Amino acid sequence: MNNVTHIYGKVVKDCIYSPNAYRGFARDFIKDLERIRPRAILDIIRSGETFRISTTTRMPEQGTCERCGYISSQKWCKACTLLDGLNRGLPRLGIGRTRGVNNAKKDEEPCSNGENHEMKESHVQSKPCGSLDF
């Protein structure tokens, strides 16, 4: 599927990877939304304009990995954490949001309200699929 575009009198072929680009899927999704709800694009633009950068969020301080010396904001860089997990027989160590050090503390320290961490995380609820509140 070679699309040919004429720009300023020149023939330009589209990139061979463009049919599988995520941009096309996003564009089709937004157009489908607009068919269902005509104000969808305007609502998306308005919601983007209301984003604010949080002033309370701290950026991690840049340091170096204790094992290899590469740039890291943690004690060990992600590569060393993954290698350590593989060497210890824990292939999922270092994958995901919680770190290995935090997992050990999770078992020892209860939450402030007396529940354990797993119970606290299970109370998180999300909106039902397909709901669009802008």
GROMACS .gro file of C-alpha atoms in nm:
model
  134
    1MET     CA    1   0.000   0.000   0.000
    2ASN     CA    2   0.214   0.283  -0.128
    3ASN     CA    3   0.035   0.610  -0.086
    4VAL     CA    4   0.173   0.889  -0.295
    5THR     CA    5   0.144   1.246  -0.175
    6HIS     CA    6   0.206   1.551  -0.393
    7ILE     CA    7   0.380   1.827  -0.200
    8TYR     CA    8   0.477   2.146  -0.382
    9GLY     CA    9   0.471   1.960  -0.712
   10LYS     CA   10   0.697   1.680  -0.585
   11VAL     CA   11   0.592   1.317  -0.552
   12VAL     CA   12   0.658   1.184  -0.202
   13LYS     CA   13   0.591   0.825  -0.098
   14ASP     CA   14   0.457   0.761   0.251
   15CYS     CA   15   0.677   0.586   0.503
   16ILE     CA   16   0.645   0.208   0.480
   17TYR     CA   17   0.585   0.193   0.857
   18SER     CA   18   0.305   0.452   0.865
   19PRO     CA   19   0.015   0.202   0.823
   20ASN     CA   20   0.110   0.040   1.157
   21ALA     CA   21   0.186   0.365   1.341
   22TYR     CA   22   0.001   0.427   1.667
   23ARG     CA   23  -0.098   0.773   1.545
   24GLY     CA   24  -0.339   0.617   1.295
   25PHE     CA   25  -0.508   0.408   1.564
   26ALA     CA   26  -0.544   0.712   1.789
   27ARG     CA   27  -0.686   0.920   1.502
   28ASP     CA   28  -0.942   0.647   1.418
   29PHE     CA   29  -1.039   0.616   1.785
   30ILE     CA   30  -1.095   0.991   1.819
   31LYS     CA   31  -1.299   0.998   1.497
   32ASP     CA   32  -1.514   0.710   1.628
   33LEU     CA   33  -1.564   0.905   1.951
   34GLU     CA   34  -1.667   1.209   1.750
   35ARG     CA   35  -1.931   1.005   1.565
   36ILE     CA   36  -2.080   0.902   1.900
   37ARG     CA   37  -2.037   1.240   2.068
   38PRO     CA   38  -1.972   1.540   1.841
   39ARG     CA   39  -1.808   1.750   2.116
   40ALA     CA   40  -1.551   1.480   2.197
   41ILE     CA   41  -1.258   1.652   2.025
   42LEU     CA   42  -1.334   1.986   2.188
   43ASP     CA   43  -1.367   1.815   2.526
   44ILE     CA   44  -1.031   1.641   2.479
   45ILE     CA   45  -0.866   1.973   2.393
   46ARG     CA   46  -1.026   2.143   2.693
   47SER     CA   47  -0.918   1.865   2.929
   48GLY     CA   48  -0.561   1.898   2.799
   49GLU     CA   49  -0.567   2.270   2.869
   50THR     CA   50  -0.661   2.206   3.233
   51PHE     CA   51  -0.353   1.991   3.302
   52ARG     CA   52  -0.125   2.148   3.554
   53ILE     CA   53   0.222   2.054   3.664
   54SER     CA   54   0.212   1.958   4.029
   55THR     CA   55   0.432   2.172   4.248
   56THR     CA   56   0.443   1.908   4.523
   57THR     CA   57   0.594   1.634   4.307
   58ARG     CA   58   0.966   1.603   4.358
   59MET     CA   59   1.190   1.491   4.076
   60PRO     CA   60   1.432   1.213   4.174
   61GLU     CA   61   1.789   1.317   4.236
   62GLN     CA   62   2.036   1.183   3.986
   63GLY     CA   63   2.307   0.965   4.133
   64THR     CA   64   2.510   0.664   4.033
   65CYS     CA   65   2.457   0.291   4.069
   66GLU     CA   66   2.660   0.138   4.353
   67ARG     CA   67   2.740  -0.171   4.146
   68CYS     CA   68   2.826  -0.046   3.797
   69GLY     CA   69   2.854   0.332   3.839
   70TYR     CA   70   2.598   0.413   3.570
   71ILE     CA   71   2.349   0.699   3.614
   72SER     CA   72   2.058   0.603   3.842
   73SER     CA   73   1.813   0.770   4.076
   74GLN     CA   74   1.808   0.457   4.294
   75LYS     CA   75   2.074   0.269   4.489
   76TRP     CA   76   2.111   0.024   4.197
   77CYS     CA   77   2.030   0.094   3.831
   78LYS     CA   78   1.753  -0.105   3.664
   79ALA     CA   79   2.000  -0.324   3.471
   80CYS     CA   80   2.180  -0.431   3.790
   81THR     CA   81   1.847  -0.493   3.965
   82LEU     CA   82   1.729  -0.715   3.680
   83LEU     CA   83   2.060  -0.902   3.666
   84ASP     CA   84   2.052  -0.953   4.043
   85GLY     CA   85   1.700  -1.091   4.016
   86LEU     CA   86   1.803  -1.332   3.741
   87ASN     CA   87   2.107  -1.447   3.939
   88ARG     CA   88   1.896  -1.505   4.251
   89GLY     CA   89   1.625  -1.694   4.060
   90LEU     CA   90   1.374  -1.410   4.087
   91PRO     CA   91   1.321  -1.309   3.722
   92ARG     CA   92   1.044  -1.061   3.805
   93LEU     CA   93   1.257  -0.864   4.052
   94GLY     CA   94   1.289  -0.509   3.927
   95ILE     CA   95   0.990  -0.531   3.694
   96GLY     CA   96   0.695  -0.316   3.789
   97ARG     CA   97   0.641  -0.020   4.015
   98THR     CA   98   0.748  -0.167   4.350
   99ARG     CA   99   1.114  -0.225   4.414
  100GLY     CA  100   1.271  -0.523   4.584
  101VAL     CA  101   1.360  -0.321   4.894
  102ASN     CA  102   1.002  -0.200   4.931
  103ASN     CA  103   0.864  -0.555   4.902
  104ALA     CA  104   1.058  -0.663   5.211
  105LYS     CA  105   0.927  -0.365   5.408
  106LYS     CA  106   0.571  -0.432   5.292
  107ASP     CA  107   0.560  -0.761   5.483
  108GLU     CA  108   0.697  -0.606   5.803
  109GLU     CA  109   0.515  -0.274   5.834
  110PRO     CA  110   0.136  -0.252   5.855
  111CYS     CA  111  -0.047   0.045   5.707
  112SER     CA  112  -0.134   0.338   5.929
  113ASN     CA  113  -0.495   0.220   5.963
  114GLY     CA  114  -0.390  -0.130   6.075
  115GLU     CA  115  -0.462  -0.308   5.746
  116ASN     CA  116  -0.190  -0.470   5.543
  117HIS     CA  117  -0.079  -0.319   5.211
  118GLU     CA  118  -0.255  -0.576   4.994
  119MET     CA  119  -0.591  -0.495   5.152
  120LYS     CA  120  -0.530  -0.121   5.109
  121GLU     CA  121  -0.452  -0.158   4.738
  122SER     CA  122  -0.763  -0.369   4.675
  123HIS     CA  123  -0.992  -0.079   4.775
  124VAL     CA  124  -0.893   0.121   4.466
  125GLN     CA  125  -1.186   0.142   4.226
  126SER     CA  126  -1.199   0.268   3.871
  127LYS     CA  127  -1.479   0.387   3.647
  128PRO     CA  128  -1.660   0.125   3.440
  129CYS     CA  129  -1.523   0.066   3.094
  130GLY     CA  130  -1.676   0.288   2.830
  131SER     CA  131  -1.764   0.579   3.058
  132LEU     CA  132  -1.653   0.911   2.917
  133ASP     CA  133  -1.665   1.197   3.164
  134PHE     CA  134  -1.489   1.506   3.036
   0.00000   0.00000   0.00000
